[in-house]
Backbone atoms as SQL, in Angstrom:
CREATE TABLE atoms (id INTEGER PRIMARY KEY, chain TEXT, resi INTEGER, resn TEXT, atom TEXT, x REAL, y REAL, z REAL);
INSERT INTO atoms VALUES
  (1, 'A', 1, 'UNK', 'N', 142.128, 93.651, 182.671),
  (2, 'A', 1, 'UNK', 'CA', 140.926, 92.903, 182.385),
  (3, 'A', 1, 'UNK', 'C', 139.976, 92.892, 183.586),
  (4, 'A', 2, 'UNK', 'N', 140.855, 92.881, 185.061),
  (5, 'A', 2, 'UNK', 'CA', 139.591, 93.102, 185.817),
  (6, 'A', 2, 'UNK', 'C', 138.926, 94.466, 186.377),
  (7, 'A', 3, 'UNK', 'N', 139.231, 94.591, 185.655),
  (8, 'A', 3, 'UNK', 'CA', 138.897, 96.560, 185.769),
  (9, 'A', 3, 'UNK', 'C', 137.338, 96.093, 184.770),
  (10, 'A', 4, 'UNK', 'N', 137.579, 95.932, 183.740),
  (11, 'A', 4, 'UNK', 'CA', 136.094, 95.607, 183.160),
  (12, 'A', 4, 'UNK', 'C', 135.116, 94.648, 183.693),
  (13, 'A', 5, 'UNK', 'N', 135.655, 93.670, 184.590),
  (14, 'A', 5, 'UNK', 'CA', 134.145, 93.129, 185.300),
  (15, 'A', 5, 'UNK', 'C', 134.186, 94.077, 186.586),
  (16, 'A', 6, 'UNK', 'N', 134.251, 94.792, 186.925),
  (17, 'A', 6, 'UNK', 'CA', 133.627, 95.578, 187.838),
  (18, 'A', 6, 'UNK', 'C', 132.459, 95.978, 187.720),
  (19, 'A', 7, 'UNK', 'N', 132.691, 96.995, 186.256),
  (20, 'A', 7, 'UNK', 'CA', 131.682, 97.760, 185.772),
  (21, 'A', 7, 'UNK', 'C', 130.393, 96.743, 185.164),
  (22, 'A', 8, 'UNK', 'N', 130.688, 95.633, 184.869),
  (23, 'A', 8, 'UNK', 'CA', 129.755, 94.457, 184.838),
  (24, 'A', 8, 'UNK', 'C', 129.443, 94.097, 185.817),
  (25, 'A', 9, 'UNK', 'N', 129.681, 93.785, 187.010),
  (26, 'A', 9, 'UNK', 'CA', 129.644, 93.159, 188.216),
  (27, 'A', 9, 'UNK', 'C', 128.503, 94.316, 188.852),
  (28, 'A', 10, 'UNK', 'N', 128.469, 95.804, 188.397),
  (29, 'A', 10, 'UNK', 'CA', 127.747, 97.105, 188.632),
  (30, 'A', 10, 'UNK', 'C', 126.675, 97.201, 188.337),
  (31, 'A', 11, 'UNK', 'N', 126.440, 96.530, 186.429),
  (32, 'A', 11, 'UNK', 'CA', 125.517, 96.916, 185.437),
  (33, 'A', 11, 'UNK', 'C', 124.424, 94.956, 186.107),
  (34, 'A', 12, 'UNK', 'N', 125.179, 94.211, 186.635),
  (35, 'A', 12, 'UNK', 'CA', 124.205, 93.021, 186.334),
  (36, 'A', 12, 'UNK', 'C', 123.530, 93.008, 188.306),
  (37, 'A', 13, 'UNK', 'N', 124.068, 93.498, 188.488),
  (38, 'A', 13, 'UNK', 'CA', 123.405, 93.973, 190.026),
  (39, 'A', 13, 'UNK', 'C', 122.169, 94.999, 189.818),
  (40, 'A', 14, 'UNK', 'N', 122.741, 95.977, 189.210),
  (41, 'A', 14, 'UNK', 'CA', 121.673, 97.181, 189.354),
  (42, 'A', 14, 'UNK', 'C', 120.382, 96.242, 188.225),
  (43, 'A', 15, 'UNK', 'N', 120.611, 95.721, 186.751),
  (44, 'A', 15, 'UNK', 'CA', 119.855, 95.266, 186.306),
  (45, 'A', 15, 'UNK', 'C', 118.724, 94.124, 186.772),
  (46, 'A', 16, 'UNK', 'N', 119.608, 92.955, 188.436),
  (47, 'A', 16, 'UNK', 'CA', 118.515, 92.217, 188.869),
  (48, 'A', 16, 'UNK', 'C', 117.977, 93.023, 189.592),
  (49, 'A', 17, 'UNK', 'N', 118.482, 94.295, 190.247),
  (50, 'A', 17, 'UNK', 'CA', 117.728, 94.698, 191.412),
  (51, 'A', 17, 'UNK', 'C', 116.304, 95.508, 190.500),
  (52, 'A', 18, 'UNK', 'N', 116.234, 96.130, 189.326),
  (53, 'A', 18, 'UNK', 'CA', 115.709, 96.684, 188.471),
  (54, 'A', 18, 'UNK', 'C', 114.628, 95.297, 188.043),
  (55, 'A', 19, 'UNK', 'N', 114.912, 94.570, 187.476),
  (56, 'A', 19, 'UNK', 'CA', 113.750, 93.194, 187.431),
  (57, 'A', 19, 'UNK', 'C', 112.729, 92.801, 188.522),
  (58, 'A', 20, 'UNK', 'N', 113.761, 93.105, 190.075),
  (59, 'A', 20, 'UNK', 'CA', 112.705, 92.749, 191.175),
  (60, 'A', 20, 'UNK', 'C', 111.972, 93.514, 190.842),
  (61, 'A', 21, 'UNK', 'N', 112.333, 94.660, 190.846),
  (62, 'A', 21, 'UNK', 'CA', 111.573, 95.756, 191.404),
  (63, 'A', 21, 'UNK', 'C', 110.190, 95.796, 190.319),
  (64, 'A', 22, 'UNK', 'N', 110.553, 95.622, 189.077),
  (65, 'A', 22, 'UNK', 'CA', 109.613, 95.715, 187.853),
  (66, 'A', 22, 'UNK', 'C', 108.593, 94.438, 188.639),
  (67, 'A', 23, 'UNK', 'N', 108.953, 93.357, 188.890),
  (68, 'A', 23, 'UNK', 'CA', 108.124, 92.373, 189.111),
  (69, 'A', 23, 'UNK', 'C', 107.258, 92.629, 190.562),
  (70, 'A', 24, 'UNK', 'N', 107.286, 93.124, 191.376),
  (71, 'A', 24, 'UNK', 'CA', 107.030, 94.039, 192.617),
  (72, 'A', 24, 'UNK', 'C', 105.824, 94.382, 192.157),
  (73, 'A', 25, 'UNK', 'N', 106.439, 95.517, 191.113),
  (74, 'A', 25, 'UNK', 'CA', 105.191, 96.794, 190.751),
  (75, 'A', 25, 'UNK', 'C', 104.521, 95.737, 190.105),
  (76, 'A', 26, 'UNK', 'N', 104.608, 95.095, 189.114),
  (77, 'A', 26, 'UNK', 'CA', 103.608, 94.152, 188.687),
  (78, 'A', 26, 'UNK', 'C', 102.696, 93.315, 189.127),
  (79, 'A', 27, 'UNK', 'N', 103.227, 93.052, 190.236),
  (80, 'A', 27, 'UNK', 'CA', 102.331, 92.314, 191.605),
  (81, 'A', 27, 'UNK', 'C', 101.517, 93.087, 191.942),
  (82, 'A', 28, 'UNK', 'N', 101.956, 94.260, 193.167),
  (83, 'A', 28, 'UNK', 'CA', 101.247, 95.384, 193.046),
  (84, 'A', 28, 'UNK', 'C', 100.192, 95.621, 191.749),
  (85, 'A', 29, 'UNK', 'N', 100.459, 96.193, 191.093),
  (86, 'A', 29, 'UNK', 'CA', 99.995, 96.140, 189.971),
  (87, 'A', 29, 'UNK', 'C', 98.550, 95.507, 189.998),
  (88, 'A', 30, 'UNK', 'N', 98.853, 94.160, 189.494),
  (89, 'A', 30, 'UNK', 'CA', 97.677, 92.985, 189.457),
  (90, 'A', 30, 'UNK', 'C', 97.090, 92.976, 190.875),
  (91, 'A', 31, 'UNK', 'N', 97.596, 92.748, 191.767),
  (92, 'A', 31, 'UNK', 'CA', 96.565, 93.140, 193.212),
  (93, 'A', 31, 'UNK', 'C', 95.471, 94.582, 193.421),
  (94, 'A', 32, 'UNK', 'N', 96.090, 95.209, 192.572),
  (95, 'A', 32, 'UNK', 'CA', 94.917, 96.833, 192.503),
  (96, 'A', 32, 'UNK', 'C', 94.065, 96.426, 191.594),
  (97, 'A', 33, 'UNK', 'N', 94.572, 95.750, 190.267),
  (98, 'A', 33, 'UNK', 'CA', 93.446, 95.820, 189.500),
  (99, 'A', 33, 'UNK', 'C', 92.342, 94.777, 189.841),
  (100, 'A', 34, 'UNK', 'N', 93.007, 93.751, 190.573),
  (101, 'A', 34, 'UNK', 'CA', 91.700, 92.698, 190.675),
  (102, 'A', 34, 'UNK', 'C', 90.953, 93.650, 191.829),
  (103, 'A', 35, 'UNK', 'N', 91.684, 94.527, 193.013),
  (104, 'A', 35, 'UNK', 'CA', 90.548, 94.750, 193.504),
  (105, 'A', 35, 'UNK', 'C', 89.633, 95.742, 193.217),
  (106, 'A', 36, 'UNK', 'N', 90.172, 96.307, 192.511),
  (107, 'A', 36, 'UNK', 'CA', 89.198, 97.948, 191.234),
  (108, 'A', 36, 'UNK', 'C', 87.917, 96.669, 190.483),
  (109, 'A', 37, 'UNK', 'N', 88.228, 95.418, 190.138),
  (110, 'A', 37, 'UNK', 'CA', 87.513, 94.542, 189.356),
  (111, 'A', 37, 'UNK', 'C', 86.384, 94.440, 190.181),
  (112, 'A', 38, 'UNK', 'N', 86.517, 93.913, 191.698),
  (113, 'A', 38, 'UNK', 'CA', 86.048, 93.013, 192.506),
  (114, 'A', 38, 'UNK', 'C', 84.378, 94.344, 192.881),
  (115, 'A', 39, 'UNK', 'N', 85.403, 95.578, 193.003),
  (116, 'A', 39, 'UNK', 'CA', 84.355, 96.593, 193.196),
  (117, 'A', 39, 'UNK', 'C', 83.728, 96.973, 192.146),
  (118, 'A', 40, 'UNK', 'N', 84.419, 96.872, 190.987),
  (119, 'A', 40, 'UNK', 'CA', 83.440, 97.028, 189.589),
  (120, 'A', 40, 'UNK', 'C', 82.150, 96.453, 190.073),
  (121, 'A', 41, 'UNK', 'N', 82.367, 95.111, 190.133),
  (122, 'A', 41, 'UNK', 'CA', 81.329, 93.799, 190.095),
  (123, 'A', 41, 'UNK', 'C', 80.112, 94.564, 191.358),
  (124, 'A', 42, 'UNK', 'N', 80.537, 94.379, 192.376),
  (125, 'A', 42, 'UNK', 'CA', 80.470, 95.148, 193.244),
  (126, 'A', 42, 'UNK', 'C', 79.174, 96.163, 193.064),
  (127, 'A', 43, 'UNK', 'N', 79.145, 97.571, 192.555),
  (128, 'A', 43, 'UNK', 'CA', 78.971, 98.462, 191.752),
  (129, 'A', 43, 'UNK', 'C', 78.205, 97.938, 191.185),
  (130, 'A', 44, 'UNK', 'N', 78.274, 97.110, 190.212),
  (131, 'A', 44, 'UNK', 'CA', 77.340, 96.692, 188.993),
  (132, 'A', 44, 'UNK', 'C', 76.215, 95.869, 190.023),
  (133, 'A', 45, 'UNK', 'N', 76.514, 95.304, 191.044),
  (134, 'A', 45, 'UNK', 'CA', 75.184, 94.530, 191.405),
  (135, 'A', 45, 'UNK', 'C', 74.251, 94.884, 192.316),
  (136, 'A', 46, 'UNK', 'N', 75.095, 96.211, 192.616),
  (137, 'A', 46, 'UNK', 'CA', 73.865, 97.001, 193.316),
  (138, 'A', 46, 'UNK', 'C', 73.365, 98.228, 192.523),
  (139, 'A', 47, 'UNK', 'N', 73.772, 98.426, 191.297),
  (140, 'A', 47, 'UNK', 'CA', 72.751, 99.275, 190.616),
  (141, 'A', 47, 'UNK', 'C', 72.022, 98.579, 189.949),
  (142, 'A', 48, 'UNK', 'N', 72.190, 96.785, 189.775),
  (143, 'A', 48, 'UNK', 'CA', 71.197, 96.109, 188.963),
  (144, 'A', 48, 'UNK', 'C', 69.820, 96.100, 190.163),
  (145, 'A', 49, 'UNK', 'N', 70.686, 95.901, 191.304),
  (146, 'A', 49, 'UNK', 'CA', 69.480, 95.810, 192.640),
  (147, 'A', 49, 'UNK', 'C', 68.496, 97.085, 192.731),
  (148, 'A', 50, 'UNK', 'N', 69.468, 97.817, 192.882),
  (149, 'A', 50, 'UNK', 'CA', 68.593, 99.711, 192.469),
  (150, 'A', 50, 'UNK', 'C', 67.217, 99.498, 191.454),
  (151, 'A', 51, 'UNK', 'N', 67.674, 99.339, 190.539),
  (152, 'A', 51, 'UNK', 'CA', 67.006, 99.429, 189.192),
  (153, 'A', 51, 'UNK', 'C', 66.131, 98.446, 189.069),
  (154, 'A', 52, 'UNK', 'N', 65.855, 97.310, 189.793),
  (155, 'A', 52, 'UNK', 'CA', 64.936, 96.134, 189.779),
  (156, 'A', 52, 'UNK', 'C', 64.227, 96.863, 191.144),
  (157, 'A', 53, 'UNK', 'N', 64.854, 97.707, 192.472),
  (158, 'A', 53, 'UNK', 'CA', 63.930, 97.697, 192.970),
  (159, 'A', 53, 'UNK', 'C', 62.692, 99.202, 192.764),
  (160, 'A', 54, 'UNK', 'N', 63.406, 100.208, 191.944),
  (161, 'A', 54, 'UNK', 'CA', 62.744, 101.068, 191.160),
  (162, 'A', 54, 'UNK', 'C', 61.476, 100.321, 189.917),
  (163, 'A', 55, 'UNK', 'N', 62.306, 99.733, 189.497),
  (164, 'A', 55, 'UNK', 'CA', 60.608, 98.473, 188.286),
  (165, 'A', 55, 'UNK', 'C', 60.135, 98.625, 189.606),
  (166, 'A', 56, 'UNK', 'N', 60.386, 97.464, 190.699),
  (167, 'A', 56, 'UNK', 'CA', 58.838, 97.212, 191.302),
  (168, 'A', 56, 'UNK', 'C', 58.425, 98.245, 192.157),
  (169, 'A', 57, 'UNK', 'N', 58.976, 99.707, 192.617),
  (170, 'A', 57, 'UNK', 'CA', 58.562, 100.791, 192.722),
  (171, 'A', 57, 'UNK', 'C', 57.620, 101.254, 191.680),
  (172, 'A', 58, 'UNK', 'N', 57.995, 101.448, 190.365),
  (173, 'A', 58, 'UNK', 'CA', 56.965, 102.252, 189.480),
  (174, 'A', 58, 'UNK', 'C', 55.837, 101.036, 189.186),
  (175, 'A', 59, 'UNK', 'N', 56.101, 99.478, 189.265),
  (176, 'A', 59, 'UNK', 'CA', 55.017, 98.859, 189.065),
  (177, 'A', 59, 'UNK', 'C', 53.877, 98.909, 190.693),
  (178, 'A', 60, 'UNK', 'N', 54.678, 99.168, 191.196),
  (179, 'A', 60, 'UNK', 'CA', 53.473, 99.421, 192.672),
  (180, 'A', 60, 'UNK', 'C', 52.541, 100.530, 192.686),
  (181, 'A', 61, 'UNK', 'N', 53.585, 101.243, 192.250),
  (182, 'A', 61, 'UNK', 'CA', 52.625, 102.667, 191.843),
  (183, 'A', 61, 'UNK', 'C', 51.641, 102.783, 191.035),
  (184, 'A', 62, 'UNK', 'N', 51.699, 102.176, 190.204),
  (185, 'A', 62, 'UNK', 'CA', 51.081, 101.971, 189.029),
  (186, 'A', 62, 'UNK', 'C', 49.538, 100.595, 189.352),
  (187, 'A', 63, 'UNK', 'N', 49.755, 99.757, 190.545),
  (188, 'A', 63, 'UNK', 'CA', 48.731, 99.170, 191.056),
  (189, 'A', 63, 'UNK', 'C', 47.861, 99.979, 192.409),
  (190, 'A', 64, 'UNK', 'N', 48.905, 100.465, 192.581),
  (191, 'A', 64, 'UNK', 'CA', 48.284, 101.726, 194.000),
  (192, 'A', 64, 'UNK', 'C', 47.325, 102.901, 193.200),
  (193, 'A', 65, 'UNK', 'N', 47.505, 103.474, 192.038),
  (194, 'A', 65, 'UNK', 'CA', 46.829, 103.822, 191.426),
  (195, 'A', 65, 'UNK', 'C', 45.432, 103.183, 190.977),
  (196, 'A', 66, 'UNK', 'N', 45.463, 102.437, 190.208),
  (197, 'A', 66, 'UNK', 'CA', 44.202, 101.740, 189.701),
  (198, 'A', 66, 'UNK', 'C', 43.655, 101.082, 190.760),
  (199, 'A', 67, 'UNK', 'N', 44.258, 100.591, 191.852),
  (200, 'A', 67, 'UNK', 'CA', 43.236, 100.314, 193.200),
  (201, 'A', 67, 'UNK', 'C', 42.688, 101.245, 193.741),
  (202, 'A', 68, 'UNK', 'N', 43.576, 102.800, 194.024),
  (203, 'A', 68, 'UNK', 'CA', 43.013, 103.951, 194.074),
  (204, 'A', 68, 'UNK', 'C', 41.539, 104.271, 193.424),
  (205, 'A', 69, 'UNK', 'N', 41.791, 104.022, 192.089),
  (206, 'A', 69, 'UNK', 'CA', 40.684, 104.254, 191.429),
  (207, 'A', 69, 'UNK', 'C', 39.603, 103.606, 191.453),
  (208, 'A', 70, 'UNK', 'N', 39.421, 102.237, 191.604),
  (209, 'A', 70, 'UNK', 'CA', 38.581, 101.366, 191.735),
  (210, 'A', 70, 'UNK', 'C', 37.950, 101.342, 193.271),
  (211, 'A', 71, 'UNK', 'N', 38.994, 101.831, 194.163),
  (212, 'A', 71, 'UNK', 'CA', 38.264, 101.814, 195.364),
  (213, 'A', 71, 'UNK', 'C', 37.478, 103.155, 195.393),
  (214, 'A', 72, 'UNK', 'N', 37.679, 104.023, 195.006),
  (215, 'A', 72, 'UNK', 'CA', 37.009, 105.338, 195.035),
  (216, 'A', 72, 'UNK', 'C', 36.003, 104.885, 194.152),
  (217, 'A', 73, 'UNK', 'N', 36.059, 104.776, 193.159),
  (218, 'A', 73, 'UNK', 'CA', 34.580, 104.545, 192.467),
  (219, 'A', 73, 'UNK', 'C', 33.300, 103.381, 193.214),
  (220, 'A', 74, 'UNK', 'N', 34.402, 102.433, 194.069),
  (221, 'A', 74, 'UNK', 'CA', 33.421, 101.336, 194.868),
  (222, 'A', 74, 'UNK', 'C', 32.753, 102.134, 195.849),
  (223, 'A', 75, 'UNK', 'N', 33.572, 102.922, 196.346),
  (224, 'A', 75, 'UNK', 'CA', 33.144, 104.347, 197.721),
  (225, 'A', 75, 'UNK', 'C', 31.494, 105.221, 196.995),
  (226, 'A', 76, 'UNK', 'N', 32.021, 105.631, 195.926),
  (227, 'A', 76, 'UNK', 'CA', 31.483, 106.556, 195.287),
  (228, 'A', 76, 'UNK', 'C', 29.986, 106.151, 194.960),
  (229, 'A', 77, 'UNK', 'N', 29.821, 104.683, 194.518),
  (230, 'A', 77, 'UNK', 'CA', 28.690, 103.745, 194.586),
  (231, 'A', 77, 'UNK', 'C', 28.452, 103.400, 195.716),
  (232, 'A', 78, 'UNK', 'N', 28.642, 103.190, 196.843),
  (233, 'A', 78, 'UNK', 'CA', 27.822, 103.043, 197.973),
  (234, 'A', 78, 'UNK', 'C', 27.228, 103.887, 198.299),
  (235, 'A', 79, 'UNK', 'N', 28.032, 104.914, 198.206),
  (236, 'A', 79, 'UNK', 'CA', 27.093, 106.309, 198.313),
  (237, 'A', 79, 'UNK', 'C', 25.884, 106.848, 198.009),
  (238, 'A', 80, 'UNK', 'N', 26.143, 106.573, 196.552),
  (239, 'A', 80, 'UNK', 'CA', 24.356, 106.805, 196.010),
  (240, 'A', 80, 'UNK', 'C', 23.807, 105.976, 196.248),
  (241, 'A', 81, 'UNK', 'N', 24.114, 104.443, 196.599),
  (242, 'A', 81, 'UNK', 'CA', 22.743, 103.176, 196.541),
  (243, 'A', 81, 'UNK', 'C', 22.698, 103.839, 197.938),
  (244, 'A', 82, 'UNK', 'N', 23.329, 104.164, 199.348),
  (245, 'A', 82, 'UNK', 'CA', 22.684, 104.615, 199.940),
  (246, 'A', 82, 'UNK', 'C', 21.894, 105.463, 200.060),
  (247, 'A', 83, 'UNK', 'N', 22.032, 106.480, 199.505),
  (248, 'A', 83, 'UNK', 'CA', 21.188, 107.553, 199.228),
  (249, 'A', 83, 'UNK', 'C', 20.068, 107.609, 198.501),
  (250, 'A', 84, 'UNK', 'N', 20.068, 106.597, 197.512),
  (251, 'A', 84, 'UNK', 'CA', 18.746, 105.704, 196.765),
  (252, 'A', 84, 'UNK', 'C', 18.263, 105.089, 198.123),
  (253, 'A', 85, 'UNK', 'N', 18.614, 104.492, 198.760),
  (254, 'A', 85, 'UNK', 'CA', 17.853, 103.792, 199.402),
  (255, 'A', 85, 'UNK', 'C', 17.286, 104.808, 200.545),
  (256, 'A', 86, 'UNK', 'N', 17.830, 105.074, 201.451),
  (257, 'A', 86, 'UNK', 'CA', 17.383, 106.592, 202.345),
  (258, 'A', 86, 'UNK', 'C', 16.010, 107.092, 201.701),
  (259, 'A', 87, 'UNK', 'N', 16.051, 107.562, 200.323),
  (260, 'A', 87, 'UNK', 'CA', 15.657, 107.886, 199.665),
  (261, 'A', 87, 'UNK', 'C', 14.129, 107.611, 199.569),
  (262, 'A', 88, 'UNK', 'N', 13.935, 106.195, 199.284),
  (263, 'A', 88, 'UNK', 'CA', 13.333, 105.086, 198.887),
  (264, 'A', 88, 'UNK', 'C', 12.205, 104.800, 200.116),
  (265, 'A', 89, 'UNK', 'N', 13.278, 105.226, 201.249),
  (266, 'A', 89, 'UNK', 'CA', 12.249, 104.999, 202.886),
  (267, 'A', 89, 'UNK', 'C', 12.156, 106.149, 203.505),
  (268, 'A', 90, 'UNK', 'N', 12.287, 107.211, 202.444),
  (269, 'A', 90, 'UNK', 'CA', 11.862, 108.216, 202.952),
  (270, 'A', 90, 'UNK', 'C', 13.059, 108.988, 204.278),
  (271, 'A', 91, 'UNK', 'N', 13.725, 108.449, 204.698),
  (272, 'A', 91, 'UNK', 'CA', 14.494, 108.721, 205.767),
  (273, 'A', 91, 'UNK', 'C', 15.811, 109.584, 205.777),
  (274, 'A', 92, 'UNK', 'N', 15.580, 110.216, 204.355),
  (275, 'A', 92, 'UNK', 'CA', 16.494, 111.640, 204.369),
  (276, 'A', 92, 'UNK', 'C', 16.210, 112.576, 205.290),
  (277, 'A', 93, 'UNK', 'N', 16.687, 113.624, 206.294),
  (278, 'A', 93, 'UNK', 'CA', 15.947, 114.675, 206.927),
  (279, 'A', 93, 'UNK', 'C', 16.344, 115.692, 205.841),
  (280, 'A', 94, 'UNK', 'N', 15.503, 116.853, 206.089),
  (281, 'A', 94, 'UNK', 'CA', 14.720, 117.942, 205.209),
  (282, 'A', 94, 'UNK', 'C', 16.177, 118.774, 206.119),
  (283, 'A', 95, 'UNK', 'N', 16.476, 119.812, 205.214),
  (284, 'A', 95, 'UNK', 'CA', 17.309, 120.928, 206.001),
  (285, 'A', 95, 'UNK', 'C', 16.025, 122.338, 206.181),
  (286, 'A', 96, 'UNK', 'N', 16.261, 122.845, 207.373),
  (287, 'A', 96, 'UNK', 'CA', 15.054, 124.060, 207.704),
  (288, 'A', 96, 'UNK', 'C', 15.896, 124.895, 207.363);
């Protein structure tokens, strides 16, 4: 009879050492995934940052433009009222 708890005494050893070990990797385990999570998050809040600071990239552009335009046309009108006026007093010179 004690010939058979040996081989028990074999099977319930190797089986707790087999539980640590499962519970180990499971630890492990859960410690990788929260930190794969942590960088998800991570990841996600700097391409939300990216992408909000691209909007106010294409919305700048998009005011750098039409100020563009408005200042050139303000340019473009001084020009001729000067040249009306020059004009006006005579104070264009003649090219020979």
């Amino acid at each position: 009879m004690e010939w058979l708890l040996i081989p028990f005494f074999i099977f319930s050893v190797i089986t707790i050492y087999l539980i640590q070990q499962c519970y180990r990797e499971q630890k492990t385990f859960q410690q990788k995934m929260h930190l794969l999570q942590n960088k998800i998050v991570e990841c996600n809040q700097k391409s939300l940052l990216q992408n909000n600071q691209m909007q106010l990239t294409d919305e700048l552009e998009k005011t750098l433009k039409t100020n563009k335009a408005t200042l050139s046309d303000a340019i473009f009108h001084l020009h001729y009222d000067l040249f009306e006026l020059l004009s006006q007093n005579n104070l264009l010179k003649q090219r020979k």
